[in-house]
Each structure stands twice: as C-alpha cells, then as structure tokens.
Coordinates of C-alpha atoms in Angstrom, one line a residue:
Chain N
M1 CA -17.0 -186.9 259.5
R2 CA -16.2 -189.6 261.4
V3 CA -19.9 -190.0 262.8
Q4 CA -21.1 -190.2 259.2
V5 CA -18.8 -193.1 258.5
Q6 CA -20.0 -195.0 261.5
R7 CA -23.7 -193.9 260.1
V8 CA -23.3 -195.6 256.8
R9 CA -22.0 -198.8 258.1
C10 CA -25.0 -199.0 260.5
V11 CA -27.1 -198.3 257.6
S12 CA -25.3 -201.0 255.4
S13 CA -25.6 -203.8 258.5
V14 CA -29.2 -203.0 258.7
H15 CA -29.6 -203.9 254.9
H16 CA -27.5 -207.2 255.2
D17 CA -29.9 -208.0 258.0
S18 CA -33.2 -207.6 256.2
P19 CA -33.6 -210.2 253.1
G20 CA -35.8 -208.9 250.1
D21 CA -33.9 -205.5 250.3
A22 CA -31.4 -206.4 247.4
V23 CA -30.4 -202.9 246.8
P24 CA -28.0 -201.5 249.3
P25 CA -28.0 -197.7 249.3
P26 CA -25.3 -195.9 247.2
P27 CA -22.3 -195.5 249.3
E28 CA -21.7 -192.0 250.8
V29 CA -19.0 -189.8 249.2
L30 CA -16.5 -188.5 251.2
I31 CA -14.3 -186.8 249.0
R32 CA -15.2 -185.1 245.7
F33 CA -13.2 -183.3 243.3
E34 CA -15.4 -181.1 240.7
Q35 CA -13.4 -179.8 237.7
V36 CA -10.4 -179.2 239.5
A37 CA -7.2 -177.7 238.2
K38 CA -3.9 -176.8 239.4
T39 CA -1.6 -174.6 237.6
Y40 CA 1.7 -173.6 238.6
V41 CA 3.6 -170.6 237.6
T42 CA 7.3 -170.9 237.1
R43 CA 10.0 -168.3 238.0
D44 CA 10.0 -167.2 234.8
G45 CA 6.1 -166.4 234.9
V46 CA 5.4 -169.7 232.5
D47 CA 2.2 -171.4 233.6
V48 CA 2.5 -175.2 234.0
S49 CA -0.6 -177.2 234.2
A50 CA -0.2 -179.9 236.6
L51 CA -4.0 -181.3 236.7
S52 CA -6.7 -180.4 234.8
G53 CA -10.5 -181.4 234.7
I54 CA -10.1 -183.7 237.4
D55 CA -13.6 -185.3 238.6
L56 CA -13.4 -187.7 241.2
S57 CA -15.3 -189.3 244.1
V58 CA -14.3 -191.2 247.0
A59 CA -16.8 -193.3 249.0
A60 CA -17.0 -193.4 252.6
G61 CA -14.7 -196.5 253.7
S62 CA -13.5 -197.3 250.4
V63 CA -9.6 -197.3 249.2
L64 CA -8.6 -195.6 246.1
G65 CA -5.6 -195.9 244.4
V66 CA -4.4 -193.2 242.2
I67 CA -1.6 -194.3 239.7
G68 CA 0.4 -192.6 237.4
R69 CA 4.3 -192.0 236.2
S70 CA 6.2 -189.6 237.7
G71 CA 5.1 -185.8 237.0
A72 CA 1.8 -187.2 236.1
G73 CA 0.1 -185.2 238.9
K74 CA -0.3 -187.9 241.6
S75 CA 1.5 -185.5 244.0
S76 CA -0.7 -182.2 243.6
L77 CA -3.5 -184.2 243.5
I78 CA -3.3 -185.9 246.8
R79 CA -1.9 -182.3 248.5
L80 CA -5.3 -180.7 247.3
I81 CA -7.3 -183.2 249.5
N82 CA -5.6 -181.4 252.8
G83 CA -5.1 -178.3 251.2
L84 CA -1.6 -178.5 251.2
E85 CA -1.9 -177.2 247.7
R86 CA -4.5 -175.1 246.5
P87 CA -6.8 -175.6 243.3
S88 CA -6.3 -173.1 240.5
A89 CA -10.0 -174.0 239.7
G90 CA -12.8 -176.4 240.8
T91 CA -13.9 -177.4 244.4
I92 CA -12.6 -179.9 246.3
K93 CA -15.1 -181.1 249.3
V94 CA -14.0 -183.7 252.3
G95 CA -17.3 -184.5 254.3
D96 CA -19.0 -181.1 254.7
A97 CA -15.9 -179.1 254.4
E98 CA -15.2 -177.3 251.2
V99 CA -11.2 -177.6 251.4
S100 CA -10.8 -175.5 248.2
S101 CA -12.5 -172.3 249.7
L102 CA -11.1 -172.6 253.3
D103 CA -8.6 -170.3 254.4
E104 CA -5.4 -171.8 256.3
R105 CA -6.6 -171.4 259.9
A106 CA -9.9 -173.2 259.2
L107 CA -7.9 -175.8 256.8
R108 CA -5.8 -176.5 259.9
H109 CA -8.9 -178.0 261.8
V110 CA -9.7 -180.0 258.7
R111 CA -6.3 -181.7 258.4
R112 CA -6.5 -182.6 262.1
R113 CA -9.4 -185.0 260.4
I114 CA -7.1 -186.1 257.6
G115 CA -4.2 -188.4 258.4
M116 CA -1.4 -188.6 256.1
I117 CA 2.0 -190.9 255.5
F118 CA 5.0 -190.0 253.2
Q119 CA 7.4 -191.9 251.0
H120 CA 10.3 -190.9 253.3
F121 CA 8.3 -191.0 256.1
N122 CA 9.3 -187.4 257.6
L123 CA 9.7 -188.8 261.3
L124 CA 11.4 -186.2 263.5
S125 CA 15.0 -187.3 264.3
S126 CA 14.9 -185.7 267.4
R127 CA 11.9 -187.7 269.1
T128 CA 11.3 -191.4 270.0
V129 CA 8.7 -193.4 268.5
S130 CA 6.2 -192.4 271.0
G131 CA 7.1 -188.7 270.7
N132 CA 6.6 -188.9 267.0
I133 CA 3.2 -190.5 267.3
A134 CA 2.2 -188.0 270.2
L135 CA 3.2 -185.0 267.8
P136 CA -0.2 -184.6 266.1
L137 CA -1.9 -184.9 269.5
E138 CA 0.2 -182.1 270.8
I139 CA -0.8 -180.0 267.9
E140 CA -4.2 -180.9 268.6
G141 CA -3.8 -179.7 272.1
R142 CA -4.6 -182.8 273.7
G143 CA -3.6 -183.2 277.7
R144 CA -0.4 -185.5 278.5
A145 CA -2.3 -188.0 279.9
A146 CA -5.1 -188.8 277.4
S147 CA -2.1 -188.2 274.7
R148 CA 0.0 -191.1 276.4
A149 CA -3.1 -193.7 276.4
R150 CA -3.9 -192.9 272.8
V151 CA -0.1 -193.5 271.8
G152 CA -0.2 -196.7 273.8
E153 CA -3.2 -197.8 271.6
L154 CA -1.4 -197.0 268.3
L155 CA 1.9 -198.6 269.4
A156 CA -0.4 -201.6 269.7
L157 CA -2.1 -201.4 266.7
T158 CA 0.8 -201.0 264.7
G159 CA 3.0 -203.7 266.4
L160 CA 5.5 -201.1 267.7
E161 CA 5.3 -201.5 271.6
D162 CA 9.0 -203.0 271.8
Q163 CA 10.2 -199.6 269.7
R164 CA 8.6 -197.1 271.6
D165 CA 11.6 -195.3 273.2
R166 CA 13.6 -195.8 270.1
Y167 CA 14.8 -193.0 267.7
P168 CA 14.1 -193.2 264.1
A169 CA 17.6 -193.6 263.0
E170 CA 17.5 -197.1 264.8
L171 CA 14.7 -198.2 262.8
S172 CA 14.2 -200.2 259.6
G173 CA 12.2 -198.8 257.0
G174 CA 9.2 -200.7 257.4
Q175 CA 9.3 -199.8 261.2
K176 CA 9.3 -196.3 260.3
Q177 CA 6.5 -196.3 258.1
R178 CA 4.8 -197.9 260.7
V179 CA 5.6 -195.0 263.0
G180 CA 4.2 -192.9 260.4
I181 CA 0.9 -194.8 260.1
A182 CA 0.6 -194.7 263.8
R183 CA 1.2 -190.8 263.6
A184 CA -1.2 -190.5 261.1
L185 CA -4.3 -192.1 263.0
A186 CA -3.3 -190.3 266.2
T187 CA -6.0 -187.8 266.1
G188 CA -8.6 -190.5 264.8
P189 CA -8.7 -189.2 261.4
S190 CA -11.7 -190.3 259.0
V191 CA -9.5 -189.9 256.1
L192 CA -5.7 -191.2 255.5
L193 CA -3.7 -189.9 252.4
S194 CA -0.9 -192.3 251.5
D195 CA 1.8 -190.4 249.5
E196 CA 3.9 -193.3 247.7
A197 CA 4.3 -194.8 251.3
T198 CA 6.1 -198.0 250.1
S199 CA 8.2 -196.6 247.4
A200 CA 11.1 -196.6 249.5
L201 CA 10.6 -200.3 250.8
D202 CA 11.8 -203.5 249.9
P203 CA 8.9 -205.8 248.3
E204 CA 8.4 -207.9 251.3
T205 CA 8.1 -204.6 253.6
T206 CA 5.8 -203.2 251.1
R207 CA 3.5 -206.5 251.5
S208 CA 3.2 -206.2 255.2
I209 CA 2.9 -202.3 255.2
L210 CA -0.2 -202.7 252.8
A211 CA -1.6 -205.4 254.8
L212 CA -1.9 -203.0 257.8
L213 CA -3.3 -200.4 255.7
R214 CA -6.0 -202.7 254.5
R215 CA -6.5 -203.7 257.9
I216 CA -6.9 -200.2 259.1
N217 CA -9.5 -199.8 256.3
R218 CA -11.5 -202.7 257.4
E219 CA -11.2 -202.6 261.0
L220 CA -11.6 -198.8 261.4
G221 CA -13.6 -197.8 258.4
L222 CA -11.1 -195.2 257.2
T223 CA -11.2 -193.9 253.6
I224 CA -7.9 -194.3 252.0
V225 CA -6.4 -192.5 249.2
L226 CA -3.1 -193.4 248.4
I227 CA -1.0 -192.4 245.3
T228 CA 1.9 -194.9 243.9
H229 CA 3.4 -195.8 240.6
E230 CA 3.3 -199.4 241.3
M231 CA 0.2 -201.6 240.1
S232 CA 0.9 -204.1 242.6
V233 CA 0.3 -201.7 245.3
I234 CA -3.3 -200.7 243.6
R235 CA -3.9 -204.4 243.6
A236 CA -3.1 -205.0 247.0
V237 CA -5.3 -202.6 249.0
A238 CA -7.4 -200.5 246.3
D239 CA -11.1 -201.0 245.6
R240 CA -11.3 -198.3 242.8
V241 CA -8.5 -196.9 240.8
A242 CA -7.9 -193.5 238.9
V243 CA -5.2 -193.5 236.2
L244 CA -3.6 -190.0 235.7
E245 CA -1.5 -189.1 232.8
A246 CA -0.3 -185.7 232.2
G247 CA -2.7 -184.1 234.9
R248 CA -5.7 -185.6 233.6
I249 CA -7.5 -188.8 234.6
V250 CA -7.6 -191.0 231.5
E251 CA -9.3 -193.9 233.3
Q252 CA -11.1 -194.8 236.6
G253 CA -13.3 -197.6 237.9
D254 CA -13.4 -201.0 240.3
V255 CA -9.8 -202.5 240.0
F256 CA -10.9 -205.5 238.9
E257 CA -12.8 -203.8 235.9
V258 CA -9.6 -201.5 235.0
F259 CA -7.0 -204.3 235.7
T260 CA -8.8 -206.8 233.3
R261 CA -10.2 -204.4 230.7
P262 CA -7.9 -201.3 230.8
Q263 CA -9.0 -199.1 228.1
A264 CA -6.0 -196.3 228.2
E265 CA -2.5 -197.1 226.6
I266 CA -1.0 -196.1 229.8
T267 CA -2.9 -198.5 231.7
R268 CA -1.9 -201.1 229.7
T269 CA 1.5 -200.2 229.8
L270 CA 1.3 -199.8 233.7
L271 CA -0.1 -203.1 234.1
A272 CA 2.2 -205.1 231.5
G273 CA 4.5 -206.1 234.1
E274 CA 2.2 -206.7 236.8
M275 CA -0.5 -208.8 235.1
G276 CA 1.9 -211.1 233.6
L277 CA 0.8 -209.2 230.2
A278 CA 4.3 -208.8 229.3
L279 CA 6.0 -211.4 226.6
P280 CA 9.2 -213.3 227.9
A281 CA 12.1 -211.2 227.1
G282 CA 13.4 -213.3 224.7
L283 CA 10.2 -213.0 222.4
R284 CA 9.7 -209.2 223.4
A285 CA 12.7 -208.6 221.4
E286 CA 11.8 -210.4 218.4
I287 CA 8.1 -209.3 217.9
D288 CA 7.1 -207.4 214.8
T289 CA 4.0 -205.3 214.4
Q290 CA 3.8 -206.6 210.7
P291 CA 2.9 -210.1 209.7
I292 CA 5.8 -212.1 208.8
P293 CA 5.1 -214.7 206.0
G294 CA 4.9 -218.2 207.9
G295 CA 5.5 -216.4 211.0
T296 CA 3.0 -217.0 214.2
A297 CA 0.7 -214.2 215.6
V298 CA 0.6 -213.6 219.0
L299 CA -2.4 -213.4 220.7
R300 CA -3.1 -212.5 224.1
I301 CA -6.4 -213.4 225.8
A302 CA -7.7 -212.2 229.3
F303 CA -10.0 -214.4 231.1
R304 CA -12.2 -212.6 233.4
G305 CA -14.2 -214.1 236.6
A306 CA -16.1 -217.3 235.7
H307 CA -14.0 -217.8 232.3
A308 CA -10.8 -218.2 234.2
S309 CA -10.8 -221.7 234.6
D310 CA -12.5 -222.8 231.2
P311 CA -10.3 -225.1 229.0
I312 CA -10.6 -222.5 226.2
I313 CA -7.8 -223.5 224.2
A314 CA -8.8 -227.1 224.2
R315 CA -12.4 -225.9 222.8
L316 CA -10.4 -223.6 220.4
A317 CA -8.6 -226.5 218.7
R318 CA -11.8 -228.6 219.0
E319 CA -14.3 -226.2 217.3
T320 CA -11.9 -224.4 214.8
G321 CA -9.1 -226.6 214.4
I322 CA -6.5 -224.0 215.3
E323 CA -3.8 -225.4 217.4
A324 CA -2.7 -222.2 219.7
N325 CA 1.1 -222.7 221.3
I326 CA 1.0 -221.0 224.8
L327 CA 3.9 -218.6 225.1
S328 CA 3.1 -217.3 228.6
G329 CA 0.2 -217.2 231.2
T330 CA -1.0 -216.6 234.6
V331 CA -4.2 -217.0 236.6
D332 CA -4.5 -214.8 239.6
E333 CA -6.9 -213.1 241.6
I334 CA -7.6 -209.4 241.7
A335 CA -9.9 -207.6 244.2
G336 CA -11.0 -211.1 245.2
Q337 CA -12.1 -212.6 241.7
P338 CA -10.3 -214.9 239.7
F339 CA -8.3 -213.4 236.6
G340 CA -6.3 -215.1 233.9
S341 CA -4.0 -214.1 231.1
L342 CA -2.7 -216.3 228.7
T343 CA -0.3 -215.6 225.6
V344 CA -0.4 -217.9 222.7
G345 CA 0.8 -218.1 219.1
L346 CA -1.3 -218.7 216.5
P347 CA -0.1 -221.3 213.5
A348 CA 0.3 -219.4 210.1
G349 CA -2.7 -219.7 207.9
P350 CA -5.6 -218.1 206.0
D351 CA -7.6 -215.9 208.4
V352 CA -6.6 -217.7 211.7
V353 CA -6.1 -214.6 213.9
G354 CA -9.6 -213.5 212.6
R355 CA -11.2 -216.9 213.2
A356 CA -9.7 -217.3 216.6
R357 CA -10.8 -213.8 217.8
A358 CA -14.2 -214.4 216.5
F359 CA -14.1 -217.6 218.5
L360 CA -12.8 -215.6 221.6
D361 CA -15.3 -212.7 221.2
A362 CA -18.2 -215.4 221.3
H363 CA -17.2 -217.0 224.3
G364 CA -16.8 -213.5 225.8
L365 CA -13.2 -213.4 226.1
V366 CA -11.3 -210.3 225.4
S367 CA -7.9 -210.6 223.1
D368 CA -5.3 -208.5 221.8
L369 CA -3.0 -209.1 218.9
L370 CA 0.2 -208.3 219.8
G371 CA 2.3 -208.7 216.8
Y372 CA 4.2 -211.5 215.0
L373 CA 7.1 -213.9 215.4
P374 CA 9.3 -215.6 213.3
A375 CA 8.1 -219.4 213.4
R376 CA 11.8 -220.3 214.5
S377 CA 11.8 -218.3 217.5
V378 CA 8.8 -220.1 218.6
E379 CA 10.2 -223.6 217.3
A380 CA 13.2 -222.7 219.4
R381 CA 11.0 -222.0 222.5
R382 CA 9.3 -225.2 222.5
V383 CA 12.4 -227.3 222.2
A384 CA 13.8 -225.3 225.1
Chain I
M1 CA 56.7 -165.1 285.6
S2 CA 56.4 -162.5 288.3
P3 CA 53.3 -163.1 290.8
E4 CA 52.0 -159.5 289.3
M5 CA 52.2 -160.6 286.0
I6 CA 50.0 -164.0 287.0
R7 CA 47.9 -161.7 288.5
L8 CA 47.3 -159.8 285.5
L9 CA 47.0 -162.6 283.6
L10 CA 44.0 -164.1 285.7
Q11 CA 42.2 -160.9 285.7
A12 CA 42.6 -160.7 282.0
T13 CA 41.1 -164.2 281.4
G14 CA 38.4 -163.6 283.8
D15 CA 37.6 -160.2 282.0
T16 CA 37.6 -162.2 278.6
L17 CA 35.6 -164.8 279.8
A18 CA 32.9 -162.1 281.4
M19 CA 33.0 -160.4 278.1
V20 CA 32.5 -162.9 275.9
A21 CA 29.8 -164.8 278.1
V22 CA 27.9 -161.7 278.4
A23 CA 28.1 -160.7 274.6
A24 CA 27.3 -164.8 273.6
C25 CA 24.3 -164.7 275.7
L26 CA 23.0 -161.5 274.6
G27 CA 23.8 -162.4 270.7
T28 CA 21.9 -165.9 271.2
L29 CA 18.9 -163.9 272.9
F30 CA 18.7 -161.4 269.6
G31 CA 20.4 -163.9 267.1
L32 CA 18.2 -166.8 267.7
P33 CA 14.9 -165.3 266.9
L34 CA 16.5 -163.2 264.4
G35 CA 18.1 -166.3 262.6
I36 CA 14.7 -168.5 262.7
F37 CA 12.8 -165.4 261.1
L38 CA 15.8 -165.2 258.3
A39 CA 15.1 -169.0 257.4
T40 CA 11.1 -168.8 257.6
S41 CA 10.4 -165.7 255.9
R42 CA 12.0 -166.5 252.7
R43 CA 9.9 -166.6 249.7
G44 CA 7.2 -169.7 250.0
E45 CA 7.9 -170.3 253.5
L46 CA 6.1 -170.4 256.7
L47 CA 6.3 -166.8 257.5
A48 CA 7.2 -165.6 254.2
A49 CA 7.9 -162.0 253.7
P50 CA 10.4 -161.4 251.2
W51 CA 10.6 -157.8 251.6
L52 CA 11.4 -157.8 255.3
N53 CA 13.6 -160.9 254.7
G54 CA 15.8 -158.7 252.1
I55 CA 16.0 -155.8 254.4
L56 CA 17.2 -157.7 257.3
G57 CA 19.6 -159.7 255.4
L58 CA 20.8 -156.4 254.0
V59 CA 21.4 -155.2 257.6
V60 CA 22.8 -158.4 258.8
N61 CA 25.3 -158.8 255.7
A62 CA 26.3 -154.9 256.3
T63 CA 27.2 -155.7 260.0
R64 CA 29.0 -158.7 259.3
S65 CA 31.2 -157.3 256.5
T66 CA 32.4 -154.4 258.7
P67 CA 35.7 -155.3 260.3
F68 CA 35.1 -155.4 264.1
I69 CA 37.8 -152.9 265.0
I70 CA 35.8 -150.2 262.7
L71 CA 32.5 -151.5 263.9
V72 CA 34.0 -150.9 267.9
V73 CA 34.6 -147.2 267.0
A74 CA 31.7 -146.7 264.5
I75 CA 29.2 -147.3 267.2
I76 CA 30.6 -145.5 269.9
P77 CA 27.5 -143.2 270.4
F78 CA 25.2 -146.1 270.6
T79 CA 27.4 -147.8 273.1
R80 CA 27.6 -144.6 275.2
L81 CA 23.6 -144.6 274.7
I82 CA 23.3 -148.2 276.2
A83 CA 26.2 -148.6 278.5
G84 CA 26.5 -145.1 279.7
T85 CA 30.0 -144.8 278.7
S86 CA 32.3 -146.1 275.7
I87 CA 35.2 -147.1 277.8
G88 CA 35.5 -150.1 279.7
L89 CA 34.9 -153.7 280.2
W90 CA 30.9 -153.5 280.1
A91 CA 31.0 -150.9 277.1
A92 CA 32.9 -153.3 275.4
T93 CA 30.3 -156.1 275.4
V94 CA 28.2 -153.9 273.3
P95 CA 30.2 -153.7 270.1
L96 CA 30.8 -157.6 271.0
T97 CA 27.1 -158.3 271.1
V98 CA 26.1 -156.2 268.0
A99 CA 29.0 -158.3 266.1
A100 CA 27.6 -161.3 267.6
T101 CA 24.1 -161.2 266.8
P102 CA 23.9 -161.2 263.3
F103 CA 26.9 -163.6 263.1
I104 CA 24.7 -166.1 265.4
A105 CA 21.4 -165.2 263.3
R106 CA 23.1 -166.4 260.2
L107 CA 24.5 -169.8 261.6
V108 CA 20.9 -170.3 263.3
E109 CA 19.4 -169.5 259.8
A110 CA 21.9 -172.2 258.4
A111 CA 20.8 -174.9 260.8
I112 CA 16.9 -174.3 260.6
R113 CA 17.4 -174.4 256.7
E114 CA 19.1 -177.7 257.0
V115 CA 15.6 -179.5 258.4
D116 CA 14.1 -181.6 255.8
S117 CA 11.3 -179.8 254.4
G118 CA 9.3 -182.7 254.4
L119 CA 9.0 -182.9 258.2
V120 CA 7.6 -179.1 257.9
E121 CA 4.9 -180.5 255.3
A122 CA 4.3 -183.3 257.6
A123 CA 3.6 -180.9 260.4
R124 CA 1.2 -179.0 258.3
A125 CA -0.6 -182.2 257.4
F126 CA -1.3 -182.7 261.2
G127 CA -2.9 -179.1 261.2
A128 CA 0.2 -177.2 263.1
G129 CA 0.6 -173.5 262.5
P130 CA 3.7 -171.9 261.8
L131 CA 4.5 -171.0 265.4
T132 CA 3.8 -174.6 266.5
I133 CA 6.2 -175.7 263.4
I134 CA 8.9 -173.4 264.9
R135 CA 8.6 -174.7 268.3
K136 CA 8.0 -178.4 268.0
V137 CA 9.7 -179.1 264.7
L138 CA 12.2 -176.9 263.4
I139 CA 13.9 -175.6 266.7
P140 CA 14.2 -179.3 268.2
E141 CA 15.7 -180.6 264.7
A142 CA 18.0 -178.0 264.2
L143 CA 19.3 -177.9 267.7
P144 CA 22.4 -179.8 267.2
G145 CA 23.3 -177.5 264.2
I146 CA 22.4 -174.5 266.5
L147 CA 24.7 -175.6 268.9
L148 CA 27.7 -176.3 266.8
G149 CA 27.0 -172.8 265.4
L150 CA 27.1 -171.2 268.8
T151 CA 30.3 -172.9 269.5
L152 CA 31.9 -171.4 266.4
A153 CA 30.4 -168.1 267.6
V154 CA 31.9 -168.2 271.1
V155 CA 35.3 -169.0 269.3
S156 CA 34.9 -165.9 267.0
L157 CA 34.0 -164.1 270.0
L158 CA 37.2 -164.9 271.9
G159 CA 39.1 -163.3 268.8
Y160 CA 37.2 -160.3 268.6
S161 CA 37.4 -159.6 272.2
A162 CA 41.2 -159.1 272.0
M163 CA 40.4 -155.8 269.6
V164 CA 38.3 -154.2 272.5
G165 CA 41.4 -153.3 274.4
A166 CA 41.5 -150.7 271.8
V167 CA 38.4 -149.1 273.9
G168 CA 39.6 -149.9 277.4
G169 CA 37.8 -153.4 277.4
G170 CA 40.8 -155.4 279.0
G171 CA 40.9 -158.7 278.3
L172 CA 43.7 -161.4 277.1
G173 CA 44.4 -159.9 273.9
D174 CA 44.8 -156.5 275.4
L175 CA 47.2 -158.0 277.9
G176 CA 49.2 -159.8 275.1
I177 CA 49.2 -156.4 272.9
R178 CA 50.3 -154.1 275.7
Y179 CA 52.7 -156.1 277.8
G180 CA 53.6 -159.1 275.3
Y181 CA 54.1 -156.9 272.4
Q182 CA 54.6 -153.0 273.3
R183 CA 56.9 -153.8 276.3
F184 CA 58.5 -156.7 274.6
R185 CA 57.5 -159.6 277.0
P186 CA 57.5 -162.7 275.1
E187 CA 56.6 -164.9 278.1
M188 CA 53.7 -162.8 278.5
M189 CA 52.8 -163.1 274.9
L190 CA 53.3 -166.6 275.1
A191 CA 51.2 -167.3 278.1
V192 CA 48.4 -165.2 276.8
V193 CA 48.5 -167.4 273.8
V194 CA 48.5 -170.9 275.5
V195 CA 45.4 -169.3 277.7
L196 CA 43.7 -168.6 274.5
I197 CA 44.2 -172.0 272.9
V198 CA 43.2 -173.6 276.0
L199 CA 39.8 -171.6 276.0
V200 CA 39.2 -172.4 272.4
Q201 CA 40.1 -176.0 272.6
A202 CA 37.7 -176.2 276.0
V203 CA 34.6 -174.3 274.3
Q204 CA 34.9 -176.3 271.0
T205 CA 34.9 -179.4 272.9
I206 CA 32.0 -178.8 275.2
G207 CA 29.8 -177.5 272.3
E208 CA 30.6 -180.4 270.2
R209 CA 30.0 -182.8 273.0
F210 CA 26.2 -181.2 273.5
A211 CA 25.7 -181.4 269.8
A212 CA 26.4 -184.9 269.4
R213 CA 24.5 -185.9 272.6
L214 CA 21.5 -184.0 271.1
N215 CA 21.9 -185.4 267.7
R216 CA 19.8 -188.5 267.1
R217 CA 20.0 -188.6 263.4
V218 CA 22.9 -191.1 263.8
R219 CA 22.6 -194.7 265.0
R220 CA 24.7 -195.3 268.0
A221 CA 25.7 -198.5 269.7

C-alpha cells in the first residue's frame, strides 16, 4: 500500500510539470466503505444498530475527519477500518485488502500497515518511551538492531529524544500522545487512525499534536482518518469531513464546503461554537422564533472565499436603504480559504427581512434568519 | 530454652521454609498459566472459551472452599501417588501445592484483569496475536500485582503449613501444637509464634519491595 501512495505522488508531480494538462488524475482511493452496517447484540438479545448504510471513501494521502456526538458511531466506524470490529453487512477495503472478509490471522498482517492512536494513549506503563515505540516492531518480528535504529528516527520525528528512557507516568499528556504517534508510525504504515487523540489534552497541546499530524500527513504522505467531537480538530487538520449522526453519515464533503454551507442540522449545531456562528450569550437568551412587533430580525450572513472581504453591509445600506446593526462577526480561514460570518440585526419595517435576503442572494451570500429580538436588548447592547 | 529445644525450633523452621518454598514454586508454576487462562478465556476475551472457563472456575472454587485440613486428608491417595507416601515433609508439600495453585491462579487472574483493556486493544491494532499480547502486554503490566499476590500466597502457605503436622509434615505449626500446647511449654509456643511473625514480616517486606520496584505506574522522584 505504501508503494501505491508513492506512485500517486509521482504521477501528480508529473502533471504539475507539464503545463496544458490541466486535469489531474482522480486521487486514488485507499479506504472504501460500501453499504457498511454494524449491529450489536446486547446481553438481552436485542439488536442495537451502531452504523447503517455507510458509504465512504478516503483518497490516498488525504485526511478525513469524522465528527459526531458521543454515541453517533464514530468509534465503531474507525475500528472497522483495522478490523478491531467486524461489520454486520457491507464491505470495507483498505488498499488491496478487503478487511471485512479477512480472518483474524490475515488481519494481523494488514493491521501492521495501519497505525492507530488513542484518546487515552494506551501506552504500556512497564516500558520506557523507547520500549513503547519498539512494541509494534517486536510484534512484527524485526531484529533488535534494526528496531533500535527505527526507534531513533521516530524519537527525532516526534521530538522525544530527551524522553527516551522515561516511563509514561513521568510524561505530560502531550508527550504521551507523541509517544503514541511515534509507536503508531513505527512499522511505516500507510494509514493512521486517530481515535479522539486530542480529546484528553488541553487546547495548546491539542494544537501542537494536530500540527504534528498535519506534518506527518504532508511529509510522509500518510492517509489519516480521525474521529472527534470537536469541529476545531477537523478544521485544523482535515481535508474532508463526514458528519455522523445516529449511525448514519448525514453530510460529507470538503471541509471548506461543509463548514461554510452546512446542510444538516447537526452540522450547524456542531459548527455553532467553532465558526463564530453563535450569538453572544446575552442575546441568545432573549431571541425568539416569532416576530416581535417593533423588534429586530437577526440574520446570519456567511461570506465565502472572494466575498469575505466585501464591504457588503455598506452596500446593503446604500442600495436598499436597510441599515443593518452588526451584533457579532468573525473573518477567518478554513482549509486555507477565507471565510467570514456576520450576525446582524435588521430594523423593523415592511418586508425588510425579505428585501435584505434577496439582496444578499443576488450577491451570492448565504443568509439564515436566526430569530427576533426585542428592540431594547439591541439598544442596550449598542450603548454598551 | 534448652539447647535441645532450640535445635527443634531450628529444625522446624527449616522444614516450614522448605515446604512453603516448594509449594509456592510449584503453585506458581501451575497457578500462573491457570490464572492467565482464567483471565483471558472469559467471554469476549483474547482466548475466549467460556465453557472451559466456567468448568475451570468451578474446580478452582471447589478446591478453595474445601478447608485445608480436610483437603489434606481427602487427597491422601493422590499424595501417595505423587510422593510415594502420605506421611512426612515431602508428602506434605503435595496438599500445600494443591491448595496454593488455585489460590495463586485467582490472584494472577485478578492482577491480569486489572490491566487496562485499552492496552490490549492497542496491541491488537498493531497486529499482535493473543500469545504475543499475553507475553508482551498482560504479564509485564500485571507483574507488580502478580508479585503482591504471590506474597499473599506465601503468607497464607505459612499458615497452612501449620496444619500438615496432622500427616507428619513437621514444621513450626506442628512443633507449636505438640510441644507448646500438648506438653504445655508456653515458652516453646511463644518462640514458634515469634518465628512465624518474623517470617511473615520478612516475606511481606521483600514482596512489597519487589512489587514497588517493578511498578512504573506511579511517578517517582
């Protein structure tokens, strides 16, 4: 599988070198789920569906983020890839191997080409940092000398040279996860599975671990599948995102697409905090879904790509005479592309909301009507 | 105490130590694999064999629930088969081993089950088979717990060994009963008790020290 990844990279660089050949080859799919379902049988003999109708493909060298609330089936989904769990229906292929039909013995060989990192690190407390990193090499049956050299490379890659002889109990969470990453990469896998790898870490450590994952993805061409419940993680490392709810993929696509035009309700909810889409707390408490006489309509406008720097509010006032009152807003970058989100209050008036949205539509901007606020709360805010 | 009594005391101490050492070694030899199997053959575990697990569990419980003095007498034919005789020091190690094995097995089982299942999952994810997982993950991670269990087992064996006087096993317990109690020599009784206290204390201290040295789960300065 590793060889295939290399080949794809070569092909794409050839395309870069030859001008005129504008269409790059479609990226090779490394992991493919077809109509996969997973059903558990409880102790009482009741079937509980964890996943159903999962169709998913991951291109070689890309990072797929799977997001969902706890219990959405993320954990089962990632464990189906290396066969730690077996599907009840459907097929799963990783490279040339159809993992869904392999027996346990054959799976062991496939697993040595798929690294995995865990939320709680799962390091052996009885082994030093070096010893933990060497574990997959011992499992693979690699010789002591070759193993030692490989461990040295991994310590350097993850910045753990000074920690090599320490035990996990003596390390910080971030260092433990670096050991986890080094261990997962030991056998030179082509796929890395990340099971909530940053959920037990503080924000700063999370950033450094995510940066390391991104670097590994770029430098080693490693395909990464990660599961998380935090949109910030997806945003920091993923190329594509799949949103899981109650065992189904409700939405998937490029990170920028999904972040800026979320379709499913669950996606909007998960994005709310991350994208500056949430209203300030004071206003959130007072917002009403029904129009309030004399009140303010609250509109959220998403700016994508080229529009992100347009003076759209000024133009709205000039061209339609509607003076919007800015309640909150951010301009940010997602997957390297600018994205802005602005929450505005529109003054009371005949069909103000309709006219404003028509204007925004005409300019290619997506807007959502969030609700209505009593005029006084907007006034109070403006004074403050 | 007369020199003769001191000689008896030393002899008995040596006998007790020999019996306990042999029984502890053999008990570990049989109990360790049995305990590992009991821990890993439960439903959904590495070597899942729930039926066999259930049967072995039953045998282990039956042996453990039989009072030791009754076990000693009940397995006399077995003892004769193994040791050629049912009387004396070496014959006494047979029931001691039979009692120690299931006890040690349960202690090992408990220590193995304490190992975080995430470690087993990680090893599986790296392509390890059940035997590799047992050898490289479960035993090393459970070792401090296993050592504490063995310490407990040795201390219990010191107690059990007092009862094998019933089949001429000798040792400190036998000395205490025959001289201290039946011939009413309180000083002999006291000496026996003091020696036993010292032995238990020594075993406990050594066991804990080894376990602590192996335990890397806690941060040390």
